[in-house]
Amino acid sequence: MSVHSHDDIDWADRLAQLRMADALDAEALAPVARRLVDRVGARPIVLDVGCGAGGMSVLFARELARRGGGTIGLLDATPELLAAAQRDVAEAAGGDVEVVAVHGDLADPQLAARVPAADLVWASGVVHHVGDQQAALCSLAGLLQPGGVLAIGEGGLEMRCLPWDVGVGRPGLEQRLLAARLEWFARMRAGLPGSVAMPYGWPRALREAGLEDVESFGTLIDHPMPGSDLLREYVVHRIGWLAESVRDWLADDDRDAVAALIDPDGPHFLGHRDDLFLFGAKAIHCGRSR
C-alpha cells in the first residue's frame, strides 16, 4: 500500500523514478560518498535519513567495505522505499558492513532515541520537506557522535533534459515546467505543518545548528545526448511527473504537449528521440559536531 508523507507526496509511487535517478547519479555521487566517509574514523556508523530507494547508501556501503567495514542505518517514512533500499544496500554491503533499517520520519521528536548515534549523517532532499528546516537541522545534528559529520544534499542547479524546441507546442516547455515547479514548491512549503521561513542559506543554517568546519561543494550530473535507454526512460517519467505535480500552473497547450510527449504510441514520444540529455548539479553542505 502506498503511504503519503506529511508533505502529501506519494513517495512509494515514485520508486521506479527514484531508482532510475539513483542509477544515473551514481557515477557523480560515488566521489561524494568517498569524500564524506574519508572524513570519519574506522568502522563508522553512517545514517541515511530519508534514504529513498537507497542509491546513496549503496555508495556508502561500498566505501565502508573498501575501508574494512562499518554500519549503514537506513531511515525512511515510506515502507516500500525502505524495503527496496534495505535489499539493495545489503546486496552491496558484503559481510563486513551491517545494514539496519528503521521506519521513521525526521519530524519525529523521538527520533534520536530510535537510531544509534552516528559518525556520519546524510540527508538528501529531505530537510526542505519539514516545516521548520532549522529545527530539522538541529535534530539531525543531535544524531551525531562528538566529532561526527552531518552532510545534506540541498539546492544546486535544476536538472535539464529537453531541447528548447521539442516539435510540439510552444518552445521552452521545460523552462515553463521548472518555473511552475517553483510555484508548487512555495505552496508545498507554506502548507507544511509548522512551516516557518529560513531566510538564509544552508551553510549558515548548519552553523546555527551548532556545527563547525562548515563547507559546501557541488557535483555535476552530465549525461550528454544521445543518451542511453535508461536516460530516455527516466526523462519520460520525469516530464510526466513534473507536469502532473504542477498541473494547476500549466496552460492547456502545455498540458497537451506533455501528453503527446509521454504517449508511447504517438509520433512525438520522448522515448524515441536521440537528442535527450541530463545536465545539472547537486550541492552538498556539511559540518562537524563539536
C-alpha positions as a printed Julia matrix, in Angstrom:
290×3 Matrix{Float64}:
  0.0    0.0     0.0
  1.33   3.44   -0.85
  1.86   5.84    2.01
  1.71   9.61    1.78
  4.19  11.53    3.9
  3.48  14.79    5.71
  4.31  16.74    2.52
  1.41  14.93    0.74
  3.7   13.34   -1.86
  3.14   9.66   -2.66
  6.78   8.61   -2.48
  6.06   4.9    -2.93
  4.52   5.69   -6.31
  7.83   7.27   -7.34
 10.01   4.23   -6.58
 10.77   3.47  -10.24
 11.74   7.08  -10.96
 13.9    7.28   -7.81
 15.75   4.1    -8.78
 16.43   5.42  -12.27
 17.71   8.69  -10.83
 19.97   6.77   -8.42
 21.46   4.81  -11.32
 22.05   7.95  -13.39
 23.55   9.86  -10.43
 25.8    7.06   -9.16
 28.94   7.96  -11.12
 28.81  11.58   -9.95
 27.93  10.77   -6.34
 30.46   7.97   -5.77
 33.29  10.5    -5.17
 30.98  12.39   -2.78
 30.41   9.21   -0.75
 34.16   8.59   -0.62
 34.91  12.18    0.38
 32.41  12.07    3.24
 33.35   8.62    4.53
 37.01   9.63    4.49
 36.15  12.4     6.97
 35.22   9.91    9.72
 37.08   7.16   11.54
 37.36   3.43   11.04
 34.22   1.23   11.03
 31.86   4.2    11.3
 28.11   4.28   11.7
 26.58   6.04    8.67
 22.91   7.07    8.89
 20.95   7.91    5.72
 17.9    9.94    6.81
 15.17   9.81    4.18
 17.07   7.14    2.28
 14.51   6.82   -0.52
 15.43   3.95   -2.84
 18.87   3.71   -1.2
 21.11   4.87   -4.03
 23.46   6.94   -1.87
 23.65   4.3     0.84
 24.71   1.74   -1.76
 27.67   4.03   -2.46
 28.34   4.47    1.26
 28.22   0.69    1.74
 30.83   0.17   -0.98
 33.08   2.75    0.65
 32.7    1.13    4.07
 33.53  -2.26    2.59
 36.63  -0.75    0.97
 37.74   0.62    4.35
 37.14  -2.55    6.37
 33.5   -2.31    7.36
 31.02  -0.38    9.48
 27.27   0.11    9.82
 24.71   1.65    7.46
 21.49   2.88    9.05
 18.53   3.49    6.73
 15.63   5.68    7.81
 12.54   6.41    5.74
  8.86   7.07    6.35
  7.68   5.06    3.33
  7.8    1.28    3.9
  8.07   0.43    0.2
 11.11   2.64   -0.24
 12.73   1.42    2.96
 12.33  -2.24    1.96
 13.77  -1.59   -1.51
 16.7    0.33   -0.05
 17.43  -2.37    2.5
 17.6   -5.05   -0.21
 19.89  -3.06   -2.49
 22.21  -1.83    0.27
 22.52  -5.29    1.84
 23.49  -6.69   -1.57
 26.18  -4.03   -2.0
 27.42  -4.15    1.6
 29.09  -7.53    1.85
 29.84  -9.32    5.08
 31.77  -6.55    6.84
 29.01  -3.93    6.67
 25.92  -4.2     8.85
 22.67  -2.78    7.46
 19.94  -1.59    9.85
 16.57  -0.31    8.59
 14.32   1.93   10.71
 10.82   3.04    9.71
 10.62   6.64   10.84
 10.5   10.31    9.99
 12.81  13.26   10.52
  9.9   15.17   12.06
  9.57  12.54   14.84
 10.6   14.25   18.15
 11.71  10.83   19.48
 13.95  10.06   16.51
 17.23  10.29   18.46
 16.04   7.52   20.77
 15.26   5.21   17.85
 18.55   5.32   15.93
 22.17   4.88   17.04
 24.4    7.93   17.35
 26.19   8.22   14.01
 29.63   9.24   12.81
 28.14  10.45    9.53
 24.55  11.55    8.94
 23.41  12.07    5.35
 20.1   13.66    4.33
 19.46  14.49    0.68
 16.38  16.41   -0.43
 14.82  15.79    2.97
 15.1   18.91    5.13
 13.06  21.09    2.76
 10.08  18.77    3.31
  9.95  19.67    7.04
  8.08  22.78    8.15
 10.85  24.12   10.39
 14.04  23.48    8.41
 16.35  24.95   11.06
 14.82  22.75   13.74
 15.22  19.75   11.41
 18.93  20.5    11.02
 19.28  20.78   14.78
 17.6   17.38   15.09
 19.99  15.88   12.52
 22.98  17.39   14.32
 21.67  15.79   17.51
 22.06  12.35   15.91
 25.84  12.76   15.66
 28.51  11.41   17.92
 31.05  14.02   19.09
 33.18  14.92   16.08
 30.67  13.39   13.68
 29.78  14.87   10.31
 26.37  16.0     9.06
 26.04  16.3     5.28
 22.93  17.43    3.45
 22.12  17.46   -0.26
 20.06  20.59   -0.87
 19.96  23.01   -3.77
 22.22  23.07   -6.8
 21.23  23.52  -10.43
 17.91  22.01  -11.53
 18.24  19.13  -13.97
 17.57  19.87  -17.65
 16.83  17.14  -20.17
 14.91  18.53  -23.19
 15.84  20.59  -26.26
 14.39  24.11  -26.33
 12.0   23.13  -29.14
 10.61  19.59  -28.91
  8.45  19.88  -32.04
  5.1   20.02  -30.3
  3.58  23.02  -28.54
  5.48  26.23  -27.83
  9.28  26.18  -27.47
 10.57  26.45  -23.92
  8.29  23.8   -22.42
 10.84  22.51  -19.91
 11.64  26.02  -18.67
  7.92  26.63  -18.03
  7.63  23.31  -16.21
 10.52  24.24  -13.94
  9.13  27.73  -13.32
  5.8   26.18  -12.37
  7.64  23.78  -10.09
  8.97  26.75   -8.11
  5.39  27.92   -7.6
  4.43  24.41   -6.49
  7.38  24.32   -4.1
  6.39  27.6    -2.45
  2.85  26.3    -1.91
  4.15  22.97   -0.6
  6.43  24.73    1.89
  3.66  27.08    3.04
  1.32  24.14    3.62
  3.66  22.07    5.78
  2.75  21.75    9.47
  4.67  24.34   11.48
  6.11  25.96    8.36
  8.46  28.84    9.14
 10.78  30.86    6.95
 14.53  30.24    6.9
 15.78  33.41    5.18
 19.43  32.4     4.93
 21.49  29.73    3.21
 22.35  26.19    4.19
 25.91  26.86    5.44
 24.65  29.4     7.96
 21.86  27.01    8.93
 24.43  24.31    9.71
 26.36  26.76   11.87
 23.12  27.72   13.63
 22.7   24.0    14.37
 25.97  24.1    16.29
 28.29  22.63   13.67
 31.78  23.82   12.81
 34.17  23.37    9.87
 31.18  24.01    7.58
 31.8   23.72    3.85
 29.84  23.44    0.63
 30.74  21.78   -2.64
 28.98  20.54   -5.75
 28.97  17.64   -8.14
 27.96  17.75  -11.79
 25.4   15.38  -13.31
 26.21  15.22  -17.02
 24.75  12.67  -19.43
 25.13  14.12  -22.93
 22.93  13.28  -25.89
 22.08  10.91  -27.46
 21.79   9.22  -24.07
 21.06   5.66  -23.01
 17.8    3.72  -22.93
 17.77   4.31  -19.16
 18.09   8.05  -19.66
 15.23   8.12  -22.16
 13.01   6.13  -19.82
 13.9    8.44  -16.95
 13.15  11.57  -18.98
  9.7   10.21  -19.89
  8.99   9.62  -16.18
 10.44  12.97  -15.14
  8.49  15.09  -17.62
  5.26  13.27  -16.84
  5.82  13.67  -13.1
  6.74  17.35  -13.41
  3.63  18.1   -15.45
  1.35  16.22  -13.08
  2.79  17.91   -9.98
  2.39  21.43  -11.45
 -0.84  20.86  -13.36
 -2.57  23.81  -11.67
  0.07  26.22  -13.04
  0.24  24.95  -16.62
 -1.58  26.35  -19.63
 -3.8   23.95  -21.55
 -1.46  23.84  -24.53
  1.47  22.82  -22.31
 -0.61  20.03  -20.77
 -1.46  18.84  -24.28
  2.19  18.99  -25.32
  3.29  16.87  -22.35
  0.53  14.34  -23.05
  1.87  13.98  -26.6
  5.48  13.66  -25.41
  4.8   10.84  -22.94
  2.39   8.88  -25.18
  4.33   5.75  -26.26
  2.0    5.28  -29.24
  2.23   8.85  -30.51
  4.6   10.4   -33.07
  6.17  12.76  -30.51
  7.06  10.18  -27.85
 10.21  11.19  -25.96
 11.34   7.59  -25.71
 12.04   7.53  -29.45
 14.29  10.62  -29.5
 18.08  10.67  -29.78
 18.55  14.24  -28.54
 17.7   13.84  -24.83
 20.29  14.55  -22.14
 20.57  15.11  -18.4
 22.53  18.07  -17.08
 22.53  19.73  -13.68
 24.4   19.91  -10.4
 23.84  18.79   -6.82
 25.01  20.89   -3.88
 26.3   19.29   -0.69
 26.71  21.19    2.59
 28.43  19.64    5.6
 29.77  20.41    9.05
 31.24  18.67   12.07
 29.84  18.42   15.59
 31.91  19.74   18.45
